[in-house]
Coordinates of C-alpha atoms in Angstrom, one line a residue:
Chain A
X1 CA 18.4 5.1 28.2
X2 CA 16.3 2.1 27.2
X3 CA 14.6 0.3 30.1
X4 CA 13.9 -3.3 30.6
X5 CA 10.8 -2.8 32.7
X6 CA 8.2 -0.1 33.0
X7 CA 9.7 2.6 35.3
X8 CA 8.0 2.7 38.8
X9 CA 6.8 6.3 38.2
X10 CA 4.7 5.1 35.3
X11 CA 3.3 2.3 37.4
X12 CA 2.4 4.9 40.0
X13 CA 0.6 6.8 37.4
X14 CA -1.3 3.7 36.3
X15 CA -2.2 3.0 40.0
X16 CA -3.8 6.4 40.2
X17 CA -6.3 5.2 37.6
X18 CA -6.8 1.6 38.7
X19 CA -6.2 1.8 42.5
X20 CA -3.3 0.6 44.4
X21 CA -4.4 -2.9 45.3
X22 CA -4.2 -4.5 41.9
X23 CA -3.7 -3.5 38.3
X24 CA -6.5 -4.1 35.9
X25 CA -5.2 -7.0 33.8
X26 CA -6.6 -5.7 30.6
X27 CA -4.8 -2.4 31.0
X28 CA -1.7 -4.1 32.3
X29 CA -1.4 -6.5 29.3
X30 CA -0.8 -3.5 27.1
X31 CA 1.5 -1.4 29.4
X32 CA 4.8 -2.8 28.3
X33 CA 4.0 -2.4 24.6
X34 CA 2.8 1.1 25.2
X35 CA 5.8 2.1 27.2
X36 CA 8.3 0.8 24.6
X37 CA 6.4 2.5 21.8
X38 CA 6.3 5.9 23.4
X39 CA 9.7 5.7 25.0
X40 CA 11.7 4.1 22.2
X41 CA 9.9 3.8 18.9
X42 CA 7.3 6.5 18.0
X43 CA 8.4 9.8 16.7
X44 CA 5.8 11.9 18.5
X45 CA 5.8 14.4 21.3
X46 CA 3.3 16.6 23.2
X47 CA 4.5 19.7 21.3
X48 CA 3.9 18.1 17.9
X49 CA 0.3 17.0 18.2
X50 CA -0.7 18.8 15.0
X51 CA 2.5 18.0 13.1
X52 CA 1.4 16.0 10.0
X53 CA 4.9 14.3 10.1
X54 CA 4.4 12.8 13.5
X55 CA 4.0 9.0 14.0
X56 CA 0.5 7.9 15.1
X57 CA -0.5 5.4 17.7
X58 CA -4.0 4.1 17.5
X59 CA -5.5 2.2 20.4
X60 CA -8.1 0.0 18.7
X61 CA -8.6 -2.1 21.9
X62 CA -10.3 0.9 23.5
X63 CA -11.6 -0.9 26.5
X64 CA -8.2 -1.0 28.2
X65 CA -7.1 2.7 28.0
X66 CA -5.6 3.0 31.5
X67 CA -2.1 2.1 30.4
X68 CA -2.4 4.5 27.5
X69 CA -3.5 7.3 29.7
X70 CA -0.7 6.5 32.2
X71 CA 2.0 6.6 29.4
X72 CA 0.5 9.8 27.9
X73 CA 0.8 11.4 31.3
X74 CA 4.3 10.1 31.9
X75 CA 5.3 11.6 28.5
X76 CA 3.7 14.9 29.2
X77 CA 0.7 14.7 26.8
X78 CA -1.8 15.0 29.6
X79 CA -1.6 16.3 33.2
X80 CA -1.2 13.5 35.7
X81 CA -4.0 15.0 37.7
X82 CA -6.4 13.8 35.0
X83 CA -5.8 10.2 36.1
X84 CA -7.4 10.7 39.4
X85 CA -11.1 10.8 38.3
X86 CA -11.4 8.8 35.2
X87 CA -15.0 8.5 34.1
X88 CA -16.4 11.4 36.0
X89 CA -18.6 14.1 34.5
X90 CA -15.7 16.6 34.7
X91 CA -13.1 14.2 33.3
X92 CA -11.8 14.1 29.8
X93 CA -10.7 10.5 30.4
X94 CA -13.4 7.8 30.0
X95 CA -13.4 4.1 30.1
X96 CA -13.1 4.3 26.3
X97 CA -10.9 7.1 25.0
X98 CA -12.1 10.0 22.9
X99 CA -9.7 11.7 20.5
X100 CA -11.6 14.9 20.6
X101 CA -11.1 15.2 24.4
X102 CA -7.6 13.8 25.0
X103 CA -4.4 15.3 23.5
X104 CA -2.3 12.4 22.1
X105 CA -5.3 10.1 21.6
X106 CA -5.5 9.6 17.8
X107 CA -8.8 7.8 17.6
X108 CA -11.9 7.4 19.7
X109 CA -12.4 3.7 20.3
X110 CA -14.3 1.2 22.3
X111 CA -16.5 -0.8 19.9
X112 CA -14.0 -3.4 18.6
X113 CA -12.8 -3.9 15.1
X114 CA -12.6 -0.3 14.0
X115 CA -8.9 0.6 14.6
X116 CA -7.3 -1.5 12.0
X117 CA -9.5 -0.4 9.1
X118 CA -9.0 3.2 10.1
X119 CA -5.3 2.6 10.3
X120 CA -5.3 1.3 6.7
X121 CA -6.9 4.6 5.5
X122 CA -4.5 6.7 7.7
X123 CA -1.4 4.9 6.4
X124 CA -2.7 5.3 2.8
X125 CA -3.4 9.0 3.4
X126 CA 0.0 9.7 5.0
X127 CA 1.6 7.9 2.1
X128 CA -0.3 10.1 -0.4
X129 CA 0.1 13.4 1.5
X130 CA 3.7 12.9 2.5
X131 CA 6.5 14.2 0.3
X132 CA 8.0 11.1 -1.3
X133 CA 11.5 10.1 -0.4
X134 CA 13.7 7.1 -0.3
X135 CA 12.4 4.4 2.0
X136 CA 14.5 3.5 4.9
X137 CA 14.4 1.6 8.2
X138 CA 12.1 3.4 10.5
X139 CA 13.6 4.5 13.7
X140 CA 13.4 6.8 16.6
X141 CA 13.9 10.4 15.6
X142 CA 12.0 10.3 12.4
X143 CA 14.2 10.3 9.4
X144 CA 13.1 13.3 7.3
X145 CA 12.2 11.4 4.2
X146 CA 10.2 8.5 5.5
X147 CA 6.4 8.3 5.6
X148 CA 5.0 8.8 9.1
X149 CA 4.4 5.5 10.7
X150 CA 1.0 4.3 12.0
X151 CA 1.0 1.8 14.8
X152 CA -2.3 0.2 15.8
X153 CA -2.9 -1.9 18.9
X154 CA -5.5 -4.6 18.8
X155 CA -6.4 -7.4 21.2
X156 CA -6.5 -11.1 20.2
X157 CA -10.1 -11.2 21.2
X158 CA -10.8 -8.2 19.1
X159 CA -9.6 -10.1 16.0
X160 CA -12.9 -12.0 16.3
X161 CA -14.5 -9.0 14.6
X162 CA -14.6 -9.7 10.8
X163 CA -13.8 -6.1 10.0
X164 CA -10.2 -7.0 10.9
X165 CA -10.1 -9.7 8.2
X166 CA -11.0 -7.1 5.7
X167 CA -8.3 -4.8 6.8
X168 CA -5.6 -7.5 7.1
X169 CA -6.2 -8.2 3.4
X170 CA -6.3 -4.6 2.2
X171 CA -3.3 -3.4 4.2
X172 CA -1.2 -6.1 2.6
X173 CA -2.6 -5.6 -0.9
X174 CA -1.9 -1.8 -0.7
X175 CA 1.7 -2.5 0.4
X176 CA 1.5 -0.3 3.5
X177 CA 5.1 -0.4 4.8
X178 CA 4.3 2.4 7.2
X179 CA 1.7 0.4 9.0
X180 CA 2.4 -1.8 12.1
X181 CA -0.2 -3.8 13.9
X182 CA 0.5 -4.9 17.4
X183 CA -1.7 -7.8 18.6
X184 CA -1.6 -8.0 22.3
X185 CA -2.3 -11.7 22.8
X186 CA -3.7 -12.3 26.3
X187 CA -5.6 -15.4 25.1
X188 CA -8.9 -13.8 25.5
X189 CA -10.5 -14.7 22.1
X190 CA -13.4 -17.0 22.5
X191 CA -12.9 -19.7 19.8
X192 CA -9.2 -19.7 19.2
X193 CA -7.0 -19.1 16.1
X194 CA -5.8 -22.5 14.8
X195 CA -2.3 -22.0 13.3
X196 CA -1.6 -19.0 15.4
X197 CA -2.5 -15.4 15.1
X198 CA 0.6 -14.2 13.2
X199 CA 0.0 -16.8 10.5
X200 CA -3.3 -15.1 9.7
X201 CA -1.4 -12.0 8.8
X202 CA 1.6 -13.8 7.2
X203 CA -0.6 -15.6 4.7
X204 CA -1.8 -12.2 3.5
X205 CA 1.8 -11.1 3.0
X206 CA 2.5 -9.2 6.2
X207 CA 5.9 -9.4 7.8
X208 CA 5.1 -11.2 11.1
X209 CA 6.9 -11.5 14.4
X210 CA 6.0 -13.2 17.6
X211 CA 7.5 -11.7 20.8
X212 CA 7.3 -12.0 24.5
X213 CA 5.0 -9.1 25.4
X214 CA 7.0 -8.5 28.6
X215 CA 10.5 -8.3 27.0
X216 CA 11.2 -4.7 26.2
X217 CA 14.3 -5.4 24.1
X218 CA 12.4 -7.9 22.0
X219 CA 9.5 -5.5 21.7
X220 CA 11.8 -2.6 20.7
X221 CA 13.5 -4.6 18.1
X222 CA 10.3 -5.9 16.6
X223 CA 8.6 -2.5 16.7
X224 CA 11.4 -0.7 15.0
X225 CA 11.6 -3.2 12.2
X226 CA 9.6 -2.3 9.1
X227 CA 9.7 -3.3 5.4
X228 CA 9.2 -0.8 2.6
X229 CA 6.4 -2.4 0.8
X230 CA 4.4 -4.5 3.2
X231 CA 2.9 -4.0 6.7
X232 CA 4.3 -5.5 9.8
X233 CA 2.5 -7.4 12.6
X234 CA 4.0 -7.9 16.0
X235 CA 2.1 -10.5 18.1
X236 CA 3.0 -9.8 21.7
X237 CA 2.1 -12.6 24.1
X238 CA 1.3 -11.5 27.6
X239 CA -0.4 -14.6 29.1
X240 CA 2.6 -15.7 31.1
X241 CA 2.6 -12.6 33.2
X242 CA -0.4 -13.7 35.2
X243 CA 1.5 -16.4 37.1
X244 CA 0.5 -18.9 34.5
X245 CA -3.2 -18.2 35.1
X246 CA -4.9 -16.1 32.5
X247 CA -7.0 -13.6 34.3
X248 CA -7.3 -11.2 31.4
X249 CA -10.8 -12.3 30.5
X250 CA -12.2 -11.3 33.8
X251 CA -11.9 -7.6 33.2
X252 CA -12.7 -7.7 29.5
X253 CA -15.9 -9.7 29.9
X254 CA -17.0 -7.8 33.0
X255 CA -20.5 -6.4 32.2
X256 CA -19.2 -2.9 33.2
X257 CA -16.9 -2.9 30.2
X258 CA -19.4 -4.7 27.9
X259 CA -20.0 -3.4 24.5
X260 CA -16.4 -4.0 24.2
X261 CA -16.2 -7.6 25.4
X262 CA -13.1 -9.5 24.4
Chain B
X1 CA -36.3 15.1 -23.1
X2 CA -33.0 13.4 -22.2
X3 CA -31.0 14.1 -19.1
X4 CA -27.7 12.6 -18.3
X5 CA -28.3 9.9 -15.6
X6 CA -27.0 11.1 -12.3
X7 CA -24.7 8.2 -11.9
X8 CA -23.0 8.9 -15.2
X9 CA -22.7 12.5 -14.3
X10 CA -21.2 11.7 -11.0
X11 CA -18.5 9.6 -12.5
X12 CA -17.7 12.3 -15.0
X13 CA -17.3 14.9 -12.3
X14 CA -14.8 12.9 -10.3
X15 CA -11.9 13.3 -12.7
X16 CA -11.9 17.1 -12.7
X17 CA -12.5 17.1 -8.9
X18 CA -9.4 14.8 -8.4
X19 CA -7.4 17.1 -10.8
X20 CA -8.3 20.3 -8.9
X21 CA -8.0 19.1 -5.3
X22 CA -5.1 16.9 -4.2
X23 CA -6.9 16.3 -0.9
X24 CA -9.6 14.3 -2.7
X25 CA -9.6 10.5 -2.7
X26 CA -12.4 8.3 -4.1
X27 CA -13.1 5.2 -2.0
X28 CA -14.9 2.3 -3.7
X29 CA -16.0 -1.2 -2.9
X30 CA -16.0 -2.5 -6.4
X31 CA -19.3 -0.8 -7.4
X32 CA -18.3 2.0 -9.9
X33 CA -14.7 0.8 -10.3
X34 CA -15.3 -0.3 -13.9
X35 CA -16.9 3.0 -14.9
X36 CA -14.0 4.8 -13.2
X37 CA -11.2 2.8 -14.8
X38 CA -9.8 5.7 -16.8
X39 CA -10.1 8.0 -13.8
X40 CA -8.3 5.5 -11.7
X41 CA -5.6 5.1 -14.3
X42 CA -5.0 8.9 -14.2
X43 CA -5.1 9.0 -10.4
X44 CA -3.9 5.6 -9.2
X45 CA -3.1 6.7 -5.7
X46 CA -6.4 8.4 -5.1
X47 CA -9.0 6.0 -6.5
X48 CA -9.0 3.3 -3.9
X49 CA -11.0 0.2 -4.4
X50 CA -11.0 -2.0 -1.3
X51 CA -12.9 -4.9 -2.9
X52 CA -16.2 -6.1 -1.6
X53 CA -15.5 -4.7 1.9
X54 CA -17.9 -2.0 2.9
X55 CA -16.8 -1.9 6.6
X56 CA -13.2 -1.2 5.4
X57 CA -14.5 1.3 2.8
X58 CA -15.8 3.5 5.5
X59 CA -12.9 2.8 7.9
X60 CA -10.4 3.7 5.2
X61 CA -12.4 6.9 4.5
X62 CA -12.1 7.8 8.2
X63 CA -8.4 7.2 8.2
X64 CA -7.9 9.2 5.0
X65 CA -9.8 12.1 6.6
X66 CA -7.6 11.8 9.7
X67 CA -4.6 12.2 7.4
X68 CA -6.1 15.5 6.1
X69 CA -7.7 14.2 2.9
X70 CA -11.3 14.5 1.6
X71 CA -12.7 11.1 0.9
X72 CA -15.6 10.6 -1.5
X73 CA -17.2 7.2 -0.8
X74 CA -19.6 5.6 -3.3
X75 CA -21.6 2.4 -3.6
X76 CA -25.2 1.2 -3.6
X77 CA -27.3 2.9 -0.9
X78 CA -27.9 -0.2 1.2
X79 CA -24.3 -1.2 1.2
X80 CA -23.1 2.4 1.8
X81 CA -25.5 3.3 4.6
X82 CA -26.9 0.2 6.2
X83 CA -24.1 -2.4 5.8
X84 CA -21.5 -0.1 7.5
X85 CA -23.7 2.0 9.7
X86 CA -21.6 1.7 12.8
X87 CA -18.5 2.6 10.8
X88 CA -20.3 5.7 9.6
X89 CA -21.2 6.6 13.2
X90 CA -17.8 5.9 14.7
X91 CA -15.1 6.0 12.0
X92 CA -16.4 9.3 10.7
X93 CA -18.8 10.9 13.2
X94 CA -17.1 10.0 16.5
X95 CA -13.7 10.8 15.1
X96 CA -15.0 14.2 14.2
X97 CA -13.9 14.0 10.6
X98 CA -15.7 14.6 7.3
X99 CA -16.5 12.7 4.2
X100 CA -18.7 12.9 1.2
X101 CA -20.9 9.7 0.8
X102 CA -22.6 9.4 -2.6
X103 CA -25.1 6.5 -3.1
X104 CA -26.7 5.1 -6.1
X105 CA -29.9 3.1 -6.1
X106 CA -32.4 5.4 -4.4
X107 CA -35.4 3.7 -2.6
X108 CA -36.8 1.4 -5.3
X109 CA -34.6 2.4 -8.3
X110 CA -33.3 -1.2 -8.2
X111 CA -36.8 -2.6 -8.4
X112 CA -35.8 -5.7 -10.3
X113 CA -33.0 -6.4 -7.8
X114 CA -35.3 -6.8 -4.9
X115 CA -35.1 -5.8 -1.2
X116 CA -31.4 -6.5 -0.8
X117 CA -30.6 -3.6 -3.1
X118 CA -33.1 -1.1 -1.7
X119 CA -32.6 1.2 1.2
X120 CA -35.6 3.7 1.5
X121 CA -34.6 4.4 5.1
X122 CA -31.2 5.9 4.1
X123 CA -32.2 9.6 4.6
X124 CA -33.7 8.8 8.0
X125 CA -30.6 6.8 9.1
X126 CA -28.2 9.4 8.0
X127 CA -30.3 12.2 9.6
X128 CA -30.2 10.3 12.9
X129 CA -26.4 10.8 13.2
X130 CA -24.9 14.1 14.4
X131 CA -23.4 16.5 11.9
X132 CA -24.6 15.1 8.6
X133 CA -26.1 17.1 5.7
X134 CA -28.3 15.1 3.4
X135 CA -29.0 16.0 -0.2
X136 CA -31.5 14.3 -2.5
X137 CA -30.9 16.1 -5.8
X138 CA -33.7 16.1 -8.3
X139 CA -31.6 16.8 -11.4
X140 CA -28.2 15.8 -12.7
X141 CA -27.2 19.5 -12.8
X142 CA -28.0 19.7 -9.1
X143 CA -26.1 16.5 -8.5
X144 CA -23.0 17.9 -10.3
X145 CA -23.1 21.1 -8.4
X146 CA -23.5 19.3 -5.1
X147 CA -20.6 17.0 -5.7
X148 CA -18.4 19.9 -6.7
X149 CA -19.4 21.9 -3.6
X150 CA -19.2 19.1 -1.1
X151 CA -15.9 17.8 -2.5
X152 CA -14.2 21.0 -1.5
X153 CA -15.8 21.2 1.9
X154 CA -14.7 19.3 4.9
X155 CA -18.1 18.4 6.6
X156 CA -20.0 15.2 6.6
X157 CA -22.4 15.0 3.6
X158 CA -24.6 12.4 2.1
X159 CA -25.8 12.7 -1.5
X160 CA -28.4 10.1 -2.7
X161 CA -28.6 9.8 -6.5
X162 CA -31.7 8.6 -8.2
X163 CA -32.6 7.4 -11.6
X164 CA -35.7 9.6 -11.4
X165 CA -35.2 13.2 -12.4
X166 CA -37.2 16.5 -12.7
X167 CA -37.3 18.6 -15.9
X168 CA -35.8 21.6 -14.2
X169 CA -32.8 22.1 -11.9
X170 CA -33.2 24.3 -8.9
X171 CA -30.6 26.1 -6.7
X172 CA -28.7 23.8 -4.3
X173 CA -28.7 26.4 -1.5
X174 CA -30.6 24.2 0.9
X175 CA -33.6 26.5 0.9
X176 CA -37.2 25.8 0.1
X177 CA -38.1 27.2 -3.3
X178 CA -41.7 28.0 -4.2
X179 CA -42.3 26.3 -7.5
X180 CA -46.1 27.0 -7.8
X181 CA -47.4 29.9 -5.8
X182 CA -50.8 31.0 -4.8
X183 CA -52.7 32.6 -1.8
X184 CA -50.7 32.1 1.3
X185 CA -53.7 30.4 2.9
X186 CA -53.5 27.6 0.4
X187 CA -52.0 24.3 1.6
X188 CA -48.3 24.0 1.0
X189 CA -46.9 20.8 -0.6
X190 CA -43.2 20.3 -0.1
X191 CA -41.6 18.0 -2.7
X192 CA -38.1 16.7 -1.9
X193 CA -35.7 15.9 -4.8
X194 CA -36.7 13.8 -7.8
X195 CA -40.4 13.5 -6.8
X196 CA -41.1 17.1 -7.7
X197 CA -42.4 16.6 -11.2
X198 CA -44.7 13.8 -10.1
X199 CA -46.0 16.2 -7.4
X200 CA -46.6 18.9 -9.9
X201 CA -48.5 16.5 -12.1
X202 CA -50.5 15.2 -9.2
X203 CA -51.5 18.7 -8.1
X204 CA -51.9 20.5 -11.4
X205 CA -55.6 21.3 -10.7
X206 CA -55.6 21.2 -6.9
X207 CA -55.7 24.5 -4.9
X208 CA -52.2 24.0 -3.4
X209 CA -48.9 25.7 -3.5
X210 CA -45.8 23.6 -4.2
X211 CA -42.3 24.1 -2.9
X212 CA -39.1 22.2 -3.5
X213 CA -35.9 21.4 -1.8
X214 CA -33.0 19.1 -2.6
X215 CA -31.7 19.2 1.0
X216 CA -34.0 17.3 3.4
X217 CA -31.6 17.5 6.3
X218 CA -31.2 19.9 7.8
X219 CA -34.6 21.1 6.5
X220 CA -35.0 24.8 5.7
X221 CA -37.0 25.5 8.8
X222 CA -37.0 29.2 8.3
X223 CA -38.3 28.9 4.7
X224 CA -41.0 26.4 5.8
X225 CA -42.2 28.7 8.6
X226 CA -42.3 31.6 6.2
X227 CA -44.1 29.8 3.5
X228 CA -46.5 27.9 5.8
X229 CA -48.1 30.9 7.4
X230 CA -49.9 31.1 10.8
X231 CA -52.3 28.1 10.5
X232 CA -50.8 25.9 7.8
X233 CA -51.8 22.8 6.1
X234 CA -48.6 21.1 4.9
X235 CA -47.8 18.0 3.0
X236 CA -44.3 16.6 2.9
X237 CA -43.8 14.4 -0.1
X238 CA -40.5 12.5 0.1
X239 CA -39.4 9.7 -2.3
X240 CA -38.0 7.6 0.6
X241 CA -39.2 6.4 4.0
X242 CA -42.5 8.1 4.9
X243 CA -42.3 10.6 7.7
X244 CA -38.5 10.9 7.5
X245 CA -38.8 14.7 8.0
X246 CA -41.7 14.5 10.5
X247 CA -39.6 15.7 13.5
X248 CA -38.1 18.6 11.6
X249 CA -41.5 19.7 10.3
X250 CA -43.1 19.4 13.7
X251 CA -40.3 21.4 15.3
X252 CA -40.7 24.1 12.7
X253 CA -44.4 24.5 13.2
X254 CA -44.5 23.9 17.0
X255 CA -45.7 27.5 17.7
X256 CA -48.8 27.3 15.5
X257 CA -51.8 25.1 14.8
X258 CA -51.1 23.0 11.8
X259 CA -52.2 19.9 9.8
X260 CA -49.4 17.9 8.3
X261 CA -49.5 15.0 6.0
X262 CA -46.4 12.9 5.3
X263 CA -46.2 11.0 2.0
X264 CA -43.4 8.6 1.2
X265 CA -42.4 4.9 1.0
X266 CA -44.6 3.1 3.6
X267 CA -42.9 1.7 6.6
X268 CA -45.3 -1.2 7.4
X269 CA -44.6 -3.9 4.9
X270 CA -41.9 -5.1 2.6
X271 CA -43.0 -5.1 -1.0
X272 CA -42.0 -8.5 -2.3
X273 CA -42.4 -7.7 -6.0
X274 CA -40.0 -7.0 -8.8
X275 CA -41.1 -5.0 -11.9
X276 CA -40.2 -1.4 -12.7
X277 CA -39.6 1.6 -10.5
X278 CA -42.9 2.9 -11.9
X279 CA -44.6 -0.3 -10.6
X280 CA -43.1 0.3 -7.2
X281 CA -44.1 4.0 -7.2
X282 CA -47.7 3.0 -7.9
X283 CA -47.6 0.2 -5.3
X284 CA -46.3 2.7 -2.7
X285 CA -48.8 5.5 -3.7
X286 CA -45.9 7.6 -5.0
X287 CA -47.1 7.9 -8.6
X288 CA -49.2 11.0 -9.5
X289 CA -52.5 9.2 -8.9
X290 CA -51.4 8.0 -5.5
X291 CA -50.0 11.3 -4.3
X292 CA -53.1 13.1 -5.7
X293 CA -55.3 10.8 -3.7
X294 CA -53.4 11.6 -0.5
X295 CA -53.4 15.3 -1.1
X296 CA -57.1 15.5 -2.0
X297 CA -57.9 14.2 1.5
X298 CA -55.9 17.1 2.8
X299 CA -57.6 19.9 0.7

């Protein structure tokens, strides 16, 4: 049933993208969150890609899509064979994902700071278009009467973009209980966030939780928790995973992935 | 004669549009919110004011469109088009979703406000992105019809409102309409949107034909080729950045010898003056005398 680590077959899928020798740290920092979301939290499936009632996952931090691709392949959204030539002329999978090309990718992303504002509009739109019903705790299986959930993943470095500050305020003011923002904190932001990342959301009225980004049970609990009239932020710290040395910047500031630095 | 200002007409159209189509949502960044207070009270879910946050305004519109809604986004042209240009490119275009963007404050309408409130490059910028249709209505009736039509569509459309209006409304079918005919060998002057009446005044005793369109992008290439003839002399008069339609005109006439003059807001220098829109039109050579001088060179 629920796992405590990402299953080896999923790691094998990831290795088909990144190569066997080492996992790309940027992609790896999001893998646990993504696996828990798709395995235990989100109410979405490959045969429901056009179902307006499905939950949505938006990868705002589009420069680390390998773990998303691997999880989508593991869950049957895309053929595993697609993982073998990411970035080629024939491939639908690029170093930044394109929703038009990839089943299960909800937004094209890469330039930072776009996912959270889009998520605010999507959560608003789903609240407007969804048949109203009594609010309840969101959970796996999609209770028939709850608004579809929208979960967006941003990086801590990505929060440098001021567009996120706009969206943090509006999401709270609009009372978007169907919106969850996961901040994968691999300590890659350039100038720091005094007071901590979650406090920036909390002061605007979000329900805020800090969790170990490697702890599946903690992630599951935090990601299933929503409140009816305010958005939720889950700050998932992943820095400890790199043997105490944060290597995550190396991939994210690599010129090859520039345009999406941090 | 009195014509309802386009902006007033636009606000009046939104209430019935919201009534008729549950997909429609209006997204604002404060500008327009006061005028739409009653509309907002009647449609509290679907008049969304994000505050002074233009990046979010477009991002929210993109998200609404992803949820299957039809966003109508409105503010001053520089804040709508220039401030959040990457959001327009990515949150709408790259996501392959539609929206209707409606700006107020065309070119130098906000003459007393200064450069911060002026965006004469708006049509050029919107035309540079894939999949956009750009309308520059010349009459509030055209504006109202465009808003109705584009509200019920799903494509990406930009409508730029202006305080300047023509006496007569023309069809909004995207075609060139011959307003003043003549021998097909006479030069053809194409006036876009609210500059038409000024062009008619400027050319009243010149041997030219005058055609009109409210849709500069995509330009009615077939109509231009038909009206232009085999060896045309053409003038494009656009009340925004000079040469905005140059590539479209060149492509339309690529198979024939042609002389083409582009008249519009000059690119070279920033006009650091206030005054009235009429003052600005004169300074830019976009009043009747200035346009006439340019066109006389041509004939």
